[in-house]
Tab-separated table of C-alpha atoms in Angstrom:
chain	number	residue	atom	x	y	z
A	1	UNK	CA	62.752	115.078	83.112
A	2	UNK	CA	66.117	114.667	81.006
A	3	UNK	CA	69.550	112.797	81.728
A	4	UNK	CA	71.335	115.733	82.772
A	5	UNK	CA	68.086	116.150	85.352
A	6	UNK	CA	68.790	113.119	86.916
A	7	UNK	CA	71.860	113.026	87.470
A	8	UNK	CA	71.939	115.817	90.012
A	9	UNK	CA	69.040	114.465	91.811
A	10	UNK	CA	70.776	111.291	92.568
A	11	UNK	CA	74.041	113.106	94.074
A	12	UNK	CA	71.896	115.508	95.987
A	13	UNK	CA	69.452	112.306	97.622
A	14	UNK	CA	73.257	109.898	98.005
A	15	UNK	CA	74.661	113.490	99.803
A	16	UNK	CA	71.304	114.339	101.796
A	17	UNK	CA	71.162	110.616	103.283
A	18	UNK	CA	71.327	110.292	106.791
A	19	UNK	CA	74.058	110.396	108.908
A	20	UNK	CA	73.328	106.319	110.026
A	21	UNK	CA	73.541	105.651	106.346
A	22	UNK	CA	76.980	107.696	105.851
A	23	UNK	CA	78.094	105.951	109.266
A	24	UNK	CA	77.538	102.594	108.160
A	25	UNK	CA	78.953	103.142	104.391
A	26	UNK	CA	82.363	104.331	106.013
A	27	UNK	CA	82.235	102.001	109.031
A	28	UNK	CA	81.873	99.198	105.998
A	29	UNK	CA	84.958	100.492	103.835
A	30	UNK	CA	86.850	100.437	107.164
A	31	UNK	CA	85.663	96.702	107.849
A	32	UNK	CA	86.173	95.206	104.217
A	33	UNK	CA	89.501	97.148	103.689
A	34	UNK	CA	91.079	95.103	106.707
A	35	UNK	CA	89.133	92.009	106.350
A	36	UNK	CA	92.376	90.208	106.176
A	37	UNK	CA	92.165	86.892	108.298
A	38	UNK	CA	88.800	85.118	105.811
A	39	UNK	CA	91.602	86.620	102.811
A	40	UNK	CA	94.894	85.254	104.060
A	41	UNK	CA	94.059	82.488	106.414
A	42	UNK	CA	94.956	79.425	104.396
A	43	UNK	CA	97.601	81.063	103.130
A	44	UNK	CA	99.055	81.753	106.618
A	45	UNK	CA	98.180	78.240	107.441
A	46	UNK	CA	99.892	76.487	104.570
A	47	UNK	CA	103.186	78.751	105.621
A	48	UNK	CA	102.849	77.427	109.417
A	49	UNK	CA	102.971	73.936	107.596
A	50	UNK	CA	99.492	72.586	108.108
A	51	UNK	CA	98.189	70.856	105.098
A	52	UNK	CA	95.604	72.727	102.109
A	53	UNK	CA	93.151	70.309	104.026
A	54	UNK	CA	93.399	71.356	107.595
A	55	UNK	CA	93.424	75.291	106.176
A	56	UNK	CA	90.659	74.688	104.069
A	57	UNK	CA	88.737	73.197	106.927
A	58	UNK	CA	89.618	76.329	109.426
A	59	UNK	CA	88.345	78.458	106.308
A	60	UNK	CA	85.467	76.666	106.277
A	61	UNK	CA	84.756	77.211	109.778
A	62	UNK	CA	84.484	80.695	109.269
A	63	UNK	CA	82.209	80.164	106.753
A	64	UNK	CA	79.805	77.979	109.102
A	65	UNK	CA	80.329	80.444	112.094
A	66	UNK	CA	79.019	83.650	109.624
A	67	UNK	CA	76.111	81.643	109.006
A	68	UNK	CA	75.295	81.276	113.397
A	69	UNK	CA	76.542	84.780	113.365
A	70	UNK	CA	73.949	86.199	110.635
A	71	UNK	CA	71.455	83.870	111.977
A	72	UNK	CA	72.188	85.183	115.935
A	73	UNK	CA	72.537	88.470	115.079
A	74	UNK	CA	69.013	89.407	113.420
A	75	UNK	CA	67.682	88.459	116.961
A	76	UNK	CA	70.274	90.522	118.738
A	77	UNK	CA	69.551	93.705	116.741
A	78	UNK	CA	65.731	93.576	117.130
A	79	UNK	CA	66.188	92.608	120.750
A	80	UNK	CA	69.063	94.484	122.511
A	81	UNK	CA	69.829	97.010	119.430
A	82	UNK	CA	71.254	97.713	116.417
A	83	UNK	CA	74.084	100.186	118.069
A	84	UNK	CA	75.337	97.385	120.697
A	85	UNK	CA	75.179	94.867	118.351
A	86	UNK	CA	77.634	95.866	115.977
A	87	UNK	CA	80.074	97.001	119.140
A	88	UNK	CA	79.758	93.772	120.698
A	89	UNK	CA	80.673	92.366	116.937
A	90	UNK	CA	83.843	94.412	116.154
A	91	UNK	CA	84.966	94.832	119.266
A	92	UNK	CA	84.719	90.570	119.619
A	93	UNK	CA	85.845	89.893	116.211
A	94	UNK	CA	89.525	92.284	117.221
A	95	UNK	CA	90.006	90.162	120.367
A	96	UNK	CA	89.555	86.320	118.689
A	97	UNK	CA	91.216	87.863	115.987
A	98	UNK	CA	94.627	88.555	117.485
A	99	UNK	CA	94.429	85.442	119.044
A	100	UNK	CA	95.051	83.571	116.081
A	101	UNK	CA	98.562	83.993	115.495
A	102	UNK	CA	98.901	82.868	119.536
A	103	UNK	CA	97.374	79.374	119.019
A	104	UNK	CA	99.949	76.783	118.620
A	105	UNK	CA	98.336	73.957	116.937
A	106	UNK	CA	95.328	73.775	114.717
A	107	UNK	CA	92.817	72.743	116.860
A	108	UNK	CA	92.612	76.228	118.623
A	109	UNK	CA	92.568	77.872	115.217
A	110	UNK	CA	90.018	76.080	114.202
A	111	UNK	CA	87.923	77.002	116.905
A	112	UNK	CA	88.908	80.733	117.034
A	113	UNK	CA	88.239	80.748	113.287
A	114	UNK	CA	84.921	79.285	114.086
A	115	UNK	CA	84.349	82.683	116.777
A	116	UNK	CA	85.450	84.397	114.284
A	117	UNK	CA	83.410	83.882	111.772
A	118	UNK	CA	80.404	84.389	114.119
A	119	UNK	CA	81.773	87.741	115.539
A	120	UNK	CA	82.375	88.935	112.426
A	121	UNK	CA	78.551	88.060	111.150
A	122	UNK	CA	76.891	89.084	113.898
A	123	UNK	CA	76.600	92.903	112.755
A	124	UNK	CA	75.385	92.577	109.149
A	125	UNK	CA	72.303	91.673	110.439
A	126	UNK	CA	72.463	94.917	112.393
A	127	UNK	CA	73.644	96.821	109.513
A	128	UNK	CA	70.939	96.525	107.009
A	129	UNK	CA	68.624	97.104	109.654
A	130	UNK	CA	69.661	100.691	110.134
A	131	UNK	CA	69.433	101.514	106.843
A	132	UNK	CA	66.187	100.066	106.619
A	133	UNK	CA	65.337	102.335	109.974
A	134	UNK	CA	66.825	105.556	108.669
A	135	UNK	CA	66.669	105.687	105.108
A	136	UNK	CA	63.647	107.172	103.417
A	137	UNK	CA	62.417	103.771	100.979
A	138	UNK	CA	62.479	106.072	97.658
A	139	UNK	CA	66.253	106.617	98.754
A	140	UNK	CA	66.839	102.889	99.973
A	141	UNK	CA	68.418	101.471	96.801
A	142	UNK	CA	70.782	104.453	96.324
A	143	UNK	CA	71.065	103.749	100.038
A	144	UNK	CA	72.728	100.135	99.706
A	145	UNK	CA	74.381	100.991	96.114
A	146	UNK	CA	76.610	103.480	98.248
A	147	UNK	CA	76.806	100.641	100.759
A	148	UNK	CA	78.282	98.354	98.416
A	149	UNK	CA	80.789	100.832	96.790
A	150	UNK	CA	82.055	101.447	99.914
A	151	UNK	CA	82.414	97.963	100.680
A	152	UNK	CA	84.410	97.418	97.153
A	153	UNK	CA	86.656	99.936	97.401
A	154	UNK	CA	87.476	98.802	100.685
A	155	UNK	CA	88.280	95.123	99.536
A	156	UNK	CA	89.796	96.656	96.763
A	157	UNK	CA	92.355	98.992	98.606
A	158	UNK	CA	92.682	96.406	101.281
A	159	UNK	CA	93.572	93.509	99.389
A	160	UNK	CA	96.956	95.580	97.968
A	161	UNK	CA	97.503	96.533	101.773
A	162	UNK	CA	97.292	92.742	102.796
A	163	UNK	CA	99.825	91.622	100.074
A	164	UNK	CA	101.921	93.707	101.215
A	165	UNK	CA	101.813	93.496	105.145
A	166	UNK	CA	101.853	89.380	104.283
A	167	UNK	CA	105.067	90.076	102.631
A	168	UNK	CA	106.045	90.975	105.907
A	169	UNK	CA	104.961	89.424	108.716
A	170	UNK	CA	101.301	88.103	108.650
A	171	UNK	CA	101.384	88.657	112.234
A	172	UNK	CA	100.542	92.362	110.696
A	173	UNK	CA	97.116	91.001	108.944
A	174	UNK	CA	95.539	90.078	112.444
A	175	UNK	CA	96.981	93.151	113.673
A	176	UNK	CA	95.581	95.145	111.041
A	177	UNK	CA	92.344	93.421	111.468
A	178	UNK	CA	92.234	94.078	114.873
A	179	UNK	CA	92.773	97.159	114.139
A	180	UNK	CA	90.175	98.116	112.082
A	181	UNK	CA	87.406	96.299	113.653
A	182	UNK	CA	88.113	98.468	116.905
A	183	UNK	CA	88.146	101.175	114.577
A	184	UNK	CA	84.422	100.552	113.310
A	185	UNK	CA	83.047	99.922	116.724
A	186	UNK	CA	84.836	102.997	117.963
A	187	UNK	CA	83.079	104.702	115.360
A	188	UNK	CA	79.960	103.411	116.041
A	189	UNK	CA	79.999	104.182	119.877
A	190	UNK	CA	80.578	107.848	118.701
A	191	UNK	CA	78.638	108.809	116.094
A	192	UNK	CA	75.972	106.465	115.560
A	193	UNK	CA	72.777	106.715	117.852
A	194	UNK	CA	70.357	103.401	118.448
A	195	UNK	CA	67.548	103.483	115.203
A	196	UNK	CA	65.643	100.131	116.227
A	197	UNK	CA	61.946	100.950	116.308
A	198	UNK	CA	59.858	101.286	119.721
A	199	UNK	CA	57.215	102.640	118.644
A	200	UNK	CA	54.992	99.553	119.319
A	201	UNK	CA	56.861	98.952	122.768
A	202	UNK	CA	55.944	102.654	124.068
A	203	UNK	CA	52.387	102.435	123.235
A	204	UNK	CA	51.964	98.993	125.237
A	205	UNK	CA	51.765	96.307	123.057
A	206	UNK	CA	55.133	93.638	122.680
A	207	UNK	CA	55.289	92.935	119.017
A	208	UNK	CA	55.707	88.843	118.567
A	209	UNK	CA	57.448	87.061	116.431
A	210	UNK	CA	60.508	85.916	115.205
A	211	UNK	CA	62.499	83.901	112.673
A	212	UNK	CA	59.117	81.320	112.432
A	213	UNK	CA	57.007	84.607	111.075
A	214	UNK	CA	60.059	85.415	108.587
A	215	UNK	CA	59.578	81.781	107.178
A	216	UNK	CA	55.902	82.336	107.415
A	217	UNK	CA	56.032	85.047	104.931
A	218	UNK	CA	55.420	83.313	101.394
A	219	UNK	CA	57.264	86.396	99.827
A	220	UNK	CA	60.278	85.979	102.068
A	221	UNK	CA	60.755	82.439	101.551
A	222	UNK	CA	60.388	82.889	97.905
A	223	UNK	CA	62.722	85.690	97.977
A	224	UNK	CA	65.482	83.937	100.003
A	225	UNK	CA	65.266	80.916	97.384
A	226	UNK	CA	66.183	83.030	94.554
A	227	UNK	CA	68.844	84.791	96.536
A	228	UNK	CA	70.404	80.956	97.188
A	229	UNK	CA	70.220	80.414	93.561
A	230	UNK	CA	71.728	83.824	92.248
A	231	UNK	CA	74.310	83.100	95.364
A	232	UNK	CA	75.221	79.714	94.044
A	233	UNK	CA	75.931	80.981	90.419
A	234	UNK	CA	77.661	83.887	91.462
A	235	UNK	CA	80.171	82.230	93.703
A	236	UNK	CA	80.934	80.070	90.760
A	237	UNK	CA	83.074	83.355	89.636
A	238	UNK	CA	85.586	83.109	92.172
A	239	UNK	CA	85.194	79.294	92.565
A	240	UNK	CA	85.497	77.595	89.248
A	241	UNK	CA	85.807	80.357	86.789
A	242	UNK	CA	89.932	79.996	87.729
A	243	UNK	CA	89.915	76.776	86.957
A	244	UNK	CA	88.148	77.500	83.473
A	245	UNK	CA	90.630	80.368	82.628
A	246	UNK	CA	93.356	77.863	83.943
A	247	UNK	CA	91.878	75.170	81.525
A	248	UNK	CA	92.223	77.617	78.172
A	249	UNK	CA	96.195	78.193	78.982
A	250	UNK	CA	95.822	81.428	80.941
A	251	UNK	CA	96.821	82.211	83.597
A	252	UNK	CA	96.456	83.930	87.192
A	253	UNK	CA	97.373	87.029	85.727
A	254	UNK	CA	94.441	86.741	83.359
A	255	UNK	CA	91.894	85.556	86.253
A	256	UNK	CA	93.230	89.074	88.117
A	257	UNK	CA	92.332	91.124	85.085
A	258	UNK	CA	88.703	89.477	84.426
A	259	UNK	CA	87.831	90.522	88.695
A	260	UNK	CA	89.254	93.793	87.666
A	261	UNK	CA	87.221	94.102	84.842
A	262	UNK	CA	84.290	93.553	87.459
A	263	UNK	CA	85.411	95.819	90.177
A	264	UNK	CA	85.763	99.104	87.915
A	265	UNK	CA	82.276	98.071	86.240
A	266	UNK	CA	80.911	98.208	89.788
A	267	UNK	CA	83.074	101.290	90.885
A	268	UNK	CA	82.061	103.138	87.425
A	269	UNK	CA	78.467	101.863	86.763
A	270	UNK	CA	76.827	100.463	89.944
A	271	UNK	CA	75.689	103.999	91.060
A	272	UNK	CA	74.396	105.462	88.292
A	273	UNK	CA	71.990	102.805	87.073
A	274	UNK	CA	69.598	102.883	90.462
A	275	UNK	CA	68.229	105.476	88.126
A	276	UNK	CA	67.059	102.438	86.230
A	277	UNK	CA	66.479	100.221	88.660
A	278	UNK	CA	64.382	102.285	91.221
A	279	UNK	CA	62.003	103.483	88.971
A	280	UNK	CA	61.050	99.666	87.977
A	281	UNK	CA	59.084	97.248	89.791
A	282	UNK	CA	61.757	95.410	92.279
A	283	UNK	CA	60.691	91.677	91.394
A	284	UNK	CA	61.267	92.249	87.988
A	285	UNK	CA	64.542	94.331	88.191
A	286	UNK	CA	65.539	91.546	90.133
A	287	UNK	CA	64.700	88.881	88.559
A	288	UNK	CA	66.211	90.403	85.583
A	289	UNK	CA	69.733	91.198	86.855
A	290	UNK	CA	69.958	87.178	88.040
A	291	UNK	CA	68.906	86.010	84.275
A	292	UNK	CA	71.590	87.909	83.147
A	293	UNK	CA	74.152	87.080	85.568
A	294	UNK	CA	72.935	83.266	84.693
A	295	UNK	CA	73.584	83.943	81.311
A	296	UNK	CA	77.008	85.244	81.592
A	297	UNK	CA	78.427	82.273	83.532
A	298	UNK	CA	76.417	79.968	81.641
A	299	UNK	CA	78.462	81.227	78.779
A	300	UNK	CA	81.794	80.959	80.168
A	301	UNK	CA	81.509	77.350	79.469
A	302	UNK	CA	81.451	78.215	75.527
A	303	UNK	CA	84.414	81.395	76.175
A	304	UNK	CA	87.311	79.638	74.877
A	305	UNK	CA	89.149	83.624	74.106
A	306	UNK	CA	90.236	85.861	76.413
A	307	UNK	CA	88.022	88.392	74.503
A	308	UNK	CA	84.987	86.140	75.001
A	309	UNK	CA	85.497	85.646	78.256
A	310	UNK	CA	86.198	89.139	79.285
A	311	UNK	CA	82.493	89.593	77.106
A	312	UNK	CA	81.031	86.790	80.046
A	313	UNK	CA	82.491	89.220	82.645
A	314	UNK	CA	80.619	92.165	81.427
A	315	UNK	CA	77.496	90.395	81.139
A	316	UNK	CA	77.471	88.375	84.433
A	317	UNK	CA	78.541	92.281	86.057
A	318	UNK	CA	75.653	93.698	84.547
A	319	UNK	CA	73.551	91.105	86.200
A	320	UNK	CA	75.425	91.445	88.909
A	321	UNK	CA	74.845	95.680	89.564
A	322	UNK	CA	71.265	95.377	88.231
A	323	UNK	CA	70.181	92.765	91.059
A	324	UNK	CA	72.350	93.112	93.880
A	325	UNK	CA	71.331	96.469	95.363
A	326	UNK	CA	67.904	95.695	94.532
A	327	UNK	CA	67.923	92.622	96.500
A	328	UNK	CA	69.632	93.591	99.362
A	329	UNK	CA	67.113	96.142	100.104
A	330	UNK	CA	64.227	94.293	99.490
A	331	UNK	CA	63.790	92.586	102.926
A	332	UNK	CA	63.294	95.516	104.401
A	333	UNK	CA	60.680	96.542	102.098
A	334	UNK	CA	58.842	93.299	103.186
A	335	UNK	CA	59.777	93.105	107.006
A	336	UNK	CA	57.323	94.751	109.666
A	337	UNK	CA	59.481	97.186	111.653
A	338	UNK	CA	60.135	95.081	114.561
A	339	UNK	CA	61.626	92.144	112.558
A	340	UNK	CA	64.022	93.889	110.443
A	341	UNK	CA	66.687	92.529	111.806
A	342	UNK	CA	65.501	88.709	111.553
A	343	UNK	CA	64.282	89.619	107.999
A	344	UNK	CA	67.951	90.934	107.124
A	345	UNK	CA	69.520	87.707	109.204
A	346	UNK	CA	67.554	85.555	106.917
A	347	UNK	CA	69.111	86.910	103.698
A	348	UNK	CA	72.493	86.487	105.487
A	349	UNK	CA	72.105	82.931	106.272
A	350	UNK	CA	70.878	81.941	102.662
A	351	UNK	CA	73.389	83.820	101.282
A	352	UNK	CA	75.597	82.389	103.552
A	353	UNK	CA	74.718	78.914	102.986
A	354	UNK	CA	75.012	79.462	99.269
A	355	UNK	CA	79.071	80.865	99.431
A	356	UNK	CA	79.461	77.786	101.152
A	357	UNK	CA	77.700	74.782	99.701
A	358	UNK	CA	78.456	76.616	95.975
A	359	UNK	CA	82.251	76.255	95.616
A	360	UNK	CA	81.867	72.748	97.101
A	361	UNK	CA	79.428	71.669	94.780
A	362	UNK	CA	80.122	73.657	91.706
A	363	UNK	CA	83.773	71.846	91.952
A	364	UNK	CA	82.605	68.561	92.141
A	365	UNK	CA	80.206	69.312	89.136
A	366	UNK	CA	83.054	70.714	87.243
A	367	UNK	CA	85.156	68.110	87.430
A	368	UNK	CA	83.046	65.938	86.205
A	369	UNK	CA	81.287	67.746	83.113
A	370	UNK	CA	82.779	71.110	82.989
A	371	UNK	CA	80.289	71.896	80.909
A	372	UNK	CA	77.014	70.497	82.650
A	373	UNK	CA	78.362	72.487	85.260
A	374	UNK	CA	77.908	75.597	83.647
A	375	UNK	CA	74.381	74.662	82.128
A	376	UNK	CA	73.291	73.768	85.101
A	377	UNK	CA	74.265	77.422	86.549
A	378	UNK	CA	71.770	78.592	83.720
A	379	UNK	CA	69.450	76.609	84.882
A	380	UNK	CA	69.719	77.614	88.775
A	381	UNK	CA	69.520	81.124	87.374
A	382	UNK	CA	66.021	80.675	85.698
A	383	UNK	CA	65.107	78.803	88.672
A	384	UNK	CA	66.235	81.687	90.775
A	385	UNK	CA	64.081	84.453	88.561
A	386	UNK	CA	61.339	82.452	88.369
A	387	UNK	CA	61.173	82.239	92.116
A	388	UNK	CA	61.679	86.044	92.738
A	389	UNK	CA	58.459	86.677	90.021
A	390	UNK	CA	56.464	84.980	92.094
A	391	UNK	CA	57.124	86.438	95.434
A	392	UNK	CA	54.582	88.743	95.527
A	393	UNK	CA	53.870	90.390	98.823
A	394	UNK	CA	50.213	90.353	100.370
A	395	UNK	CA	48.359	92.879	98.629
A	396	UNK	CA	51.051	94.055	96.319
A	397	UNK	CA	50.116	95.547	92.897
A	398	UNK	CA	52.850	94.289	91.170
């Protein structure tokens, strides 16, 4: 089959996908192109006159409550639904939301930042586990690749909106928040039917297990390790690649051009190579992506040019698209159908855990040996590859 074959095939399969997957993809532009609270918060805080300290810790809060939320929610979605569990999320994550701006001292931000956080967590679990349910598995990783355009264009487009509606009043950003999380669960409630799996219920039998059969699963465990480690490196681009560009005599501007330089790789790119990637073995595709996103930040610690480091950028992005969609569908290639939404949880919560502990740790690192710190990101890389090779499922041929 040639090229030009291909490339119709794809559009046809990404057009002919179900309408849960097309609900979900446009229920997540409409949720990342408002995410502005996780965006603006210490921002907003600072303004109010609370110190970088106290905002960082209500960020962080947010952080901690996405990791209950992702852990929560893949019990929720195999238990009550995947349908009622992303309501009960959007519709809880407008009400704490708009609260915000009503709290009068930092203690009750704190806390609704904390509800937040889990609210807003508490579908994704959910999320993945309908695409898992309705999408065919030769179709999955085109699946999630439309997933995660969706999702970039909406932080994309919603990050302009929120500098500007900041400018104003950032009452607006928890208004528009709000707004948009209704918007999602309204969306939801209309158009999206329940997909979790009763087979096994109807004919009897109660399926058991939970999160201790997820962490029985060799493959799983090995999986979710190498997702920490390609996590921990990754977050490194928004966490101390600044300070790096910053450190050559650049500045913000510069930082602003190098994600840009990411997003339209992703936007342009990200799509077309699951032709690639689909027709390989998914260990190996992944395992390859996270070397090569490894070796791009690695080599920011050598980039001392703004061509150089735009060349790290490409590199780590590569990584980056080859990986990502790969990964994020591969739980559900592993998960028995009435676990999918613990197996998806359990991705969230070591990917969660990784956007947290990384910045935190990759500063400290960094400002100590800048660059040991970006060896050692290498090094997690390999570590992280390694660990995905040998997660073999039961039985698996390759």
């Amino acid at each position: 089959m040639t090229e030009t074959e291909l490339t119709p095939s794809l559009t046809r399969r990404i057009i002919g996908l179900p309408r849960e997957a097309r609900v979900i993809c446009a229920g997540m532009f409409i949720n990342k192109f408002g995410n502005f609270l996780s965006v603006f918060l210490v921002l907003y805080l600072t303004h109010r006159g609370y110190s970088p300290f106290l905002a960082g810790a209500a960020l962080g809060t947010i952080g901690f409550g996405g990791f209950l939320g992702n852990a929560v929610g893949g019990t929720v979605a195999d238990r009550i639904g995947r349908r009622w569990t992303i309501v009960v999320s959007m519709f809880g994550t407008a009400v704490f939301t708009l609260l915000v701006p009503l709290a009068d001292d930092i203690g009750p931000i704190i806390a609704l930042s904390l509800a937040v956080g889990f609210l807003a967590q508490l579908y994704r679990p959910a999320a993945g586990a309908i695409l898992v349910d309705t999408v065919p598995a030769r179709d999955l990783i085109a699946a999630v690749s439309l997933l995660r355009l969706a999702m970039n264009l909406g932080m994309a487009v919603g990050s302009v909106v929120g500098g500007v509606l900041s400018v104003m009043s950032y009452t607006y950003l928890f208004v528009g928040n709000a707004v948009t999380c209704l918007l999602f669960g309204l969306l939801v409630l209309a158009l999206l039917p329940e997909t979790r799996p009763g087979s096994s219920r109807e004919a009897g039998t109660t399926p058991r297990g939970g999160y201790r059969t997820v962490f029985r699963d060799r493959a799983m465990v090995l999986y979710l390790m190498s997702m920490f480690a390609a996590t921990y490196v990754y977050v490194q681009t928004t966490a101390t690649l600044p300070l790096h560009v910053r450190q050559q005599g650049d500045g913000n501007e510069f930082y602003g051009v190098l994600l840009g330089v990411n997003a339209l790789l992703i936007v342009l790119f990200e799509l077309p190579l699951v032709r690639f990637t689909e027709r390989r073995p998914p260990r190996h595709v992944i395992a390859l992506g996270v070397v090569l996103l490894g070796a791009g930040v690695a080599l920011t610690g050598v980039a001392n040019a703004q061509g150089a480091l735009v060349a790290t950028v490409v590199l780590w992005t590569l990584g980056e698209m080859i990986y990502t969609p790969v990964a994020t569908a591969y739980p559900g290639l592993l998960a028995p159908d009435y676990l999918r939404g613990r197996y998806q949880g359990a991705e969230g919560v070591a990917v969660t855990v990784a956007q947290t502990a990384g910045p935190a740790a990759g500063g400290f690192l960094y400002g100590h040996t800048a660059i040991g710190h970006w060896v050692l990101c290498g090094v997690i890389a390999v570590l992280g590859a390694a660990f995905m090779l040998a997660a073999k499922p039961a039985g698996a041929a390759t």
